[in-house]
Amino acid sequence: LSRGMKAGIDSVRIVDIDGMTMRDANDGGVDERDLLTLLKEQEEALLAADYRASPDKVSDLLADGFIEFTRSGHVCDRNETIAALASERSVLLRRAFDFRVTLLGEAVALLTYRSARRSNSDLEEEYSLRSSIWVRKQGRWRTRFHQGTPSRD
């Protein structure tokens, strides 16, 4: 996926989790495989029940000005997201897969992936398409935007 100068981006590179899908050149100083590994780990942390229950841990990964478009169609700011995750009481089993990172700039990355969730009592999984925009500031990557969209599988 390459974008011309109209978009203000010389080029972007897409990398999947095993590092095998790479397209176009990127002149930035970011190692995409390392970045994909880091952002995948951070995104998976945000899916873990024990992590979600800790406002301090969650707030450490959400950038100031964070906005989420939830799977159910709500719009939440940073504080609402932190509070909602801390107050979750349902037991859901979550898994994430098909991670890809797209560098939008030297300090901005789009992470996309698929997720599935189900309760302990449910046999059917619910699937979502997920995207997060991560920004690097003062050497740390934090998510600035997240969206979950229901999908069939």
CSV table of C-alpha atoms in Angstrom, one decimal:
chain,number,residue,atom,x,y,z
A,1,LEU,CA,0.0,0.0,0.0
A,2,SER,CA,1.7,3.2,-1.1
A,3,ARG,CA,0.5,6.7,-0.8
A,4,GLY,CA,1.7,9.6,-2.8
A,5,MET,CA,2.7,13.1,-1.6
A,6,LYS,CA,-0.9,14.2,-1.8
A,7,ALA,CA,-1.5,12.4,1.5
A,8,GLY,CA,1.8,13.8,3.0
A,9,ILE,CA,3.3,10.4,3.3
A,10,ASP,CA,6.1,9.2,1.1
A,11,SER,CA,5.3,5.5,1.6
A,12,VAL,CA,4.0,3.1,4.2
A,13,ARG,CA,4.8,-0.5,4.9
A,14,ILE,CA,2.4,-3.2,6.1
A,15,VAL,CA,3.8,-6.0,8.2
A,16,ASP,CA,1.8,-9.0,9.5
A,17,ILE,CA,2.7,-10.7,12.7
A,18,ASP,CA,5.1,-13.3,11.2
A,19,GLY,CA,6.9,-10.5,9.3
A,20,MET,CA,6.3,-12.2,6.0
A,21,THR,CA,4.0,-9.6,4.4
A,22,MET,CA,6.0,-6.5,3.6
A,23,ARG,CA,5.2,-4.1,0.8
A,24,ASP,CA,6.9,-0.9,-0.3
A,25,ALA,CA,9.8,0.9,1.3
A,26,ASN,CA,9.7,3.0,4.4
A,27,ASP,CA,12.4,5.6,5.0
A,28,GLY,CA,11.6,6.0,8.7
A,29,GLY,CA,13.9,4.7,11.4
A,30,VAL,CA,11.3,2.3,12.9
A,31,ASP,CA,11.9,-1.5,12.8
A,32,GLU,CA,8.4,-2.7,11.8
A,33,ARG,CA,8.9,-6.2,13.2
A,34,ASP,CA,9.9,-4.9,16.6
A,35,LEU,CA,7.1,-2.4,16.5
A,36,LEU,CA,4.5,-5.0,15.6
A,37,THR,CA,5.7,-7.2,18.5
A,38,LEU,CA,5.5,-4.3,20.9
A,39,LEU,CA,2.1,-3.0,19.9
A,40,LYS,CA,0.7,-6.6,19.8
A,41,GLU,CA,1.9,-7.2,23.3
A,42,GLN,CA,0.4,-3.8,24.5
A,43,GLU,CA,-2.9,-4.4,22.7
A,44,GLU,CA,-3.2,-8.0,24.1
A,45,ALA,CA,-2.5,-6.5,27.6
A,46,LEU,CA,-5.5,-4.3,27.1
A,47,LEU,CA,-7.6,-7.4,26.4
A,48,ALA,CA,-6.5,-9.2,29.6
A,49,ALA,CA,-9.1,-9.1,32.4
A,50,ASP,CA,-6.5,-8.5,35.2
A,51,TYR,CA,-5.0,-5.6,33.2
A,52,ARG,CA,-8.4,-4.1,32.3
A,53,ALA,CA,-9.2,-4.1,36.0
A,54,SER,CA,-6.3,-1.8,36.8
A,55,PRO,CA,-6.9,1.9,36.0
A,56,ASP,CA,-3.2,2.7,36.4
A,57,LYS,CA,-2.1,0.0,34.0
A,58,VAL,CA,-4.8,1.0,31.4
A,59,SER,CA,-4.1,4.7,31.7
A,60,ASP,CA,-0.4,4.0,31.1
A,61,LEU,CA,-1.2,2.8,27.6
A,62,LEU,CA,-3.9,5.3,26.6
A,63,ALA,CA,-2.7,8.7,25.3
A,64,ASP,CA,-4.1,12.0,26.3
A,65,GLY,CA,-7.1,12.7,24.1
A,66,PHE,CA,-7.8,9.0,23.6
A,67,ILE,CA,-11.1,8.2,21.9
A,68,GLU,CA,-12.8,4.8,21.3
A,69,PHE,CA,-15.6,3.8,19.0
A,70,THR,CA,-16.8,0.7,20.9
A,71,ARG,CA,-18.0,-2.5,19.3
A,72,SER,CA,-21.5,-1.6,20.5
A,73,GLY,CA,-21.5,1.8,18.8
A,74,HIS,CA,-20.7,4.1,21.7
A,75,VAL,CA,-18.1,6.8,21.7
A,76,CYS,CA,-15.9,6.9,24.8
A,77,ASP,CA,-13.1,9.2,25.9
A,78,ARG,CA,-10.0,8.2,27.9
A,79,ASN,CA,-11.6,8.6,31.3
A,80,GLU,CA,-14.8,6.8,30.3
A,81,THR,CA,-12.8,3.9,28.8
A,82,ILE,CA,-10.6,3.5,31.9
A,83,ALA,CA,-13.7,3.5,34.2
A,84,ALA,CA,-15.7,1.1,32.0
A,85,LEU,CA,-12.8,-1.4,31.9
A,86,ALA,CA,-12.2,-1.2,35.6
A,87,SER,CA,-15.9,-1.8,36.3
A,88,GLU,CA,-16.3,-4.8,34.0
A,89,ARG,CA,-17.9,-7.8,35.9
A,90,SER,CA,-18.6,-10.2,33.1
A,91,VAL,CA,-16.2,-13.0,32.5
A,92,LEU,CA,-15.3,-13.0,28.8
A,93,LEU,CA,-12.6,-15.1,27.2
A,94,ARG,CA,-10.9,-12.9,24.6
A,95,ARG,CA,-8.4,-13.7,21.9
A,96,ALA,CA,-6.8,-11.6,19.2
A,97,PHE,CA,-5.2,-12.7,15.9
A,98,ASP,CA,-4.2,-11.5,12.4
A,99,PHE,CA,-2.2,-8.5,13.7
A,100,ARG,CA,-0.8,-6.1,11.1
A,101,VAL,CA,0.9,-2.8,11.6
A,102,THR,CA,1.0,0.1,9.1
A,103,LEU,CA,3.4,2.9,9.7
A,104,LEU,CA,1.7,6.2,9.0
A,105,GLY,CA,4.7,8.2,10.0
A,106,GLU,CA,7.8,7.8,12.1
A,107,ALA,CA,5.8,8.2,15.3
A,108,VAL,CA,2.4,7.1,14.2
A,109,ALA,CA,1.2,3.5,13.5
A,110,LEU,CA,-2.1,1.8,12.7
A,111,LEU,CA,-2.5,-1.6,14.3
A,112,THR,CA,-5.3,-3.8,12.9
A,113,TYR,CA,-6.4,-7.2,14.0
A,114,ARG,CA,-9.3,-9.5,14.6
A,115,SER,CA,-10.7,-10.5,17.9
A,116,ALA,CA,-13.1,-13.1,19.3
A,117,ARG,CA,-14.8,-13.2,22.7
A,118,ARG,CA,-17.2,-15.4,24.5
A,119,SER,CA,-18.4,-15.9,28.0
A,120,ASN,CA,-17.7,-19.0,30.1
A,121,SER,CA,-21.3,-20.1,29.6
A,122,ASP,CA,-21.5,-19.4,25.8
A,123,LEU,CA,-20.4,-21.7,23.1
A,124,GLU,CA,-20.6,-19.1,20.3
A,125,GLU,CA,-17.8,-16.6,19.8
A,126,GLU,CA,-18.5,-13.0,18.8
A,127,TYR,CA,-15.9,-11.6,16.3
A,128,SER,CA,-14.7,-8.1,15.7
A,129,LEU,CA,-12.5,-6.2,13.4
A,130,ARG,CA,-10.2,-3.9,15.5
A,131,SER,CA,-8.0,-0.9,14.7
A,132,SER,CA,-5.9,1.2,16.9
A,133,ILE,CA,-3.8,4.3,16.2
A,134,TRP,CA,-0.6,4.3,18.3
A,135,VAL,CA,1.6,7.4,18.7
A,136,ARG,CA,5.1,7.6,20.0
A,137,LYS,CA,5.8,10.5,22.3
A,138,GLN,CA,8.9,10.8,24.5
A,139,GLY,CA,10.0,7.3,23.5
A,140,ARG,CA,6.7,5.6,24.5
A,141,TRP,CA,4.0,4.1,22.3
A,142,ARG,CA,0.4,4.8,23.5
A,143,THR,CA,-2.9,4.3,21.8
A,144,ARG,CA,-4.7,7.5,20.7
A,145,PHE,CA,-7.7,5.9,19.0
A,146,HIS,CA,-9.4,2.5,19.0
A,147,GLN,CA,-12.4,1.1,17.1
A,148,GLY,CA,-14.1,-2.3,17.3
A,149,THR,CA,-16.5,-3.3,14.6
A,150,PRO,CA,-18.6,-6.5,14.8
A,151,SER,CA,-17.9,-9.1,12.1
A,152,ARG,CA,-19.3,-12.4,11.1
A,153,ASP,CA,-16.0,-14.3,11.7
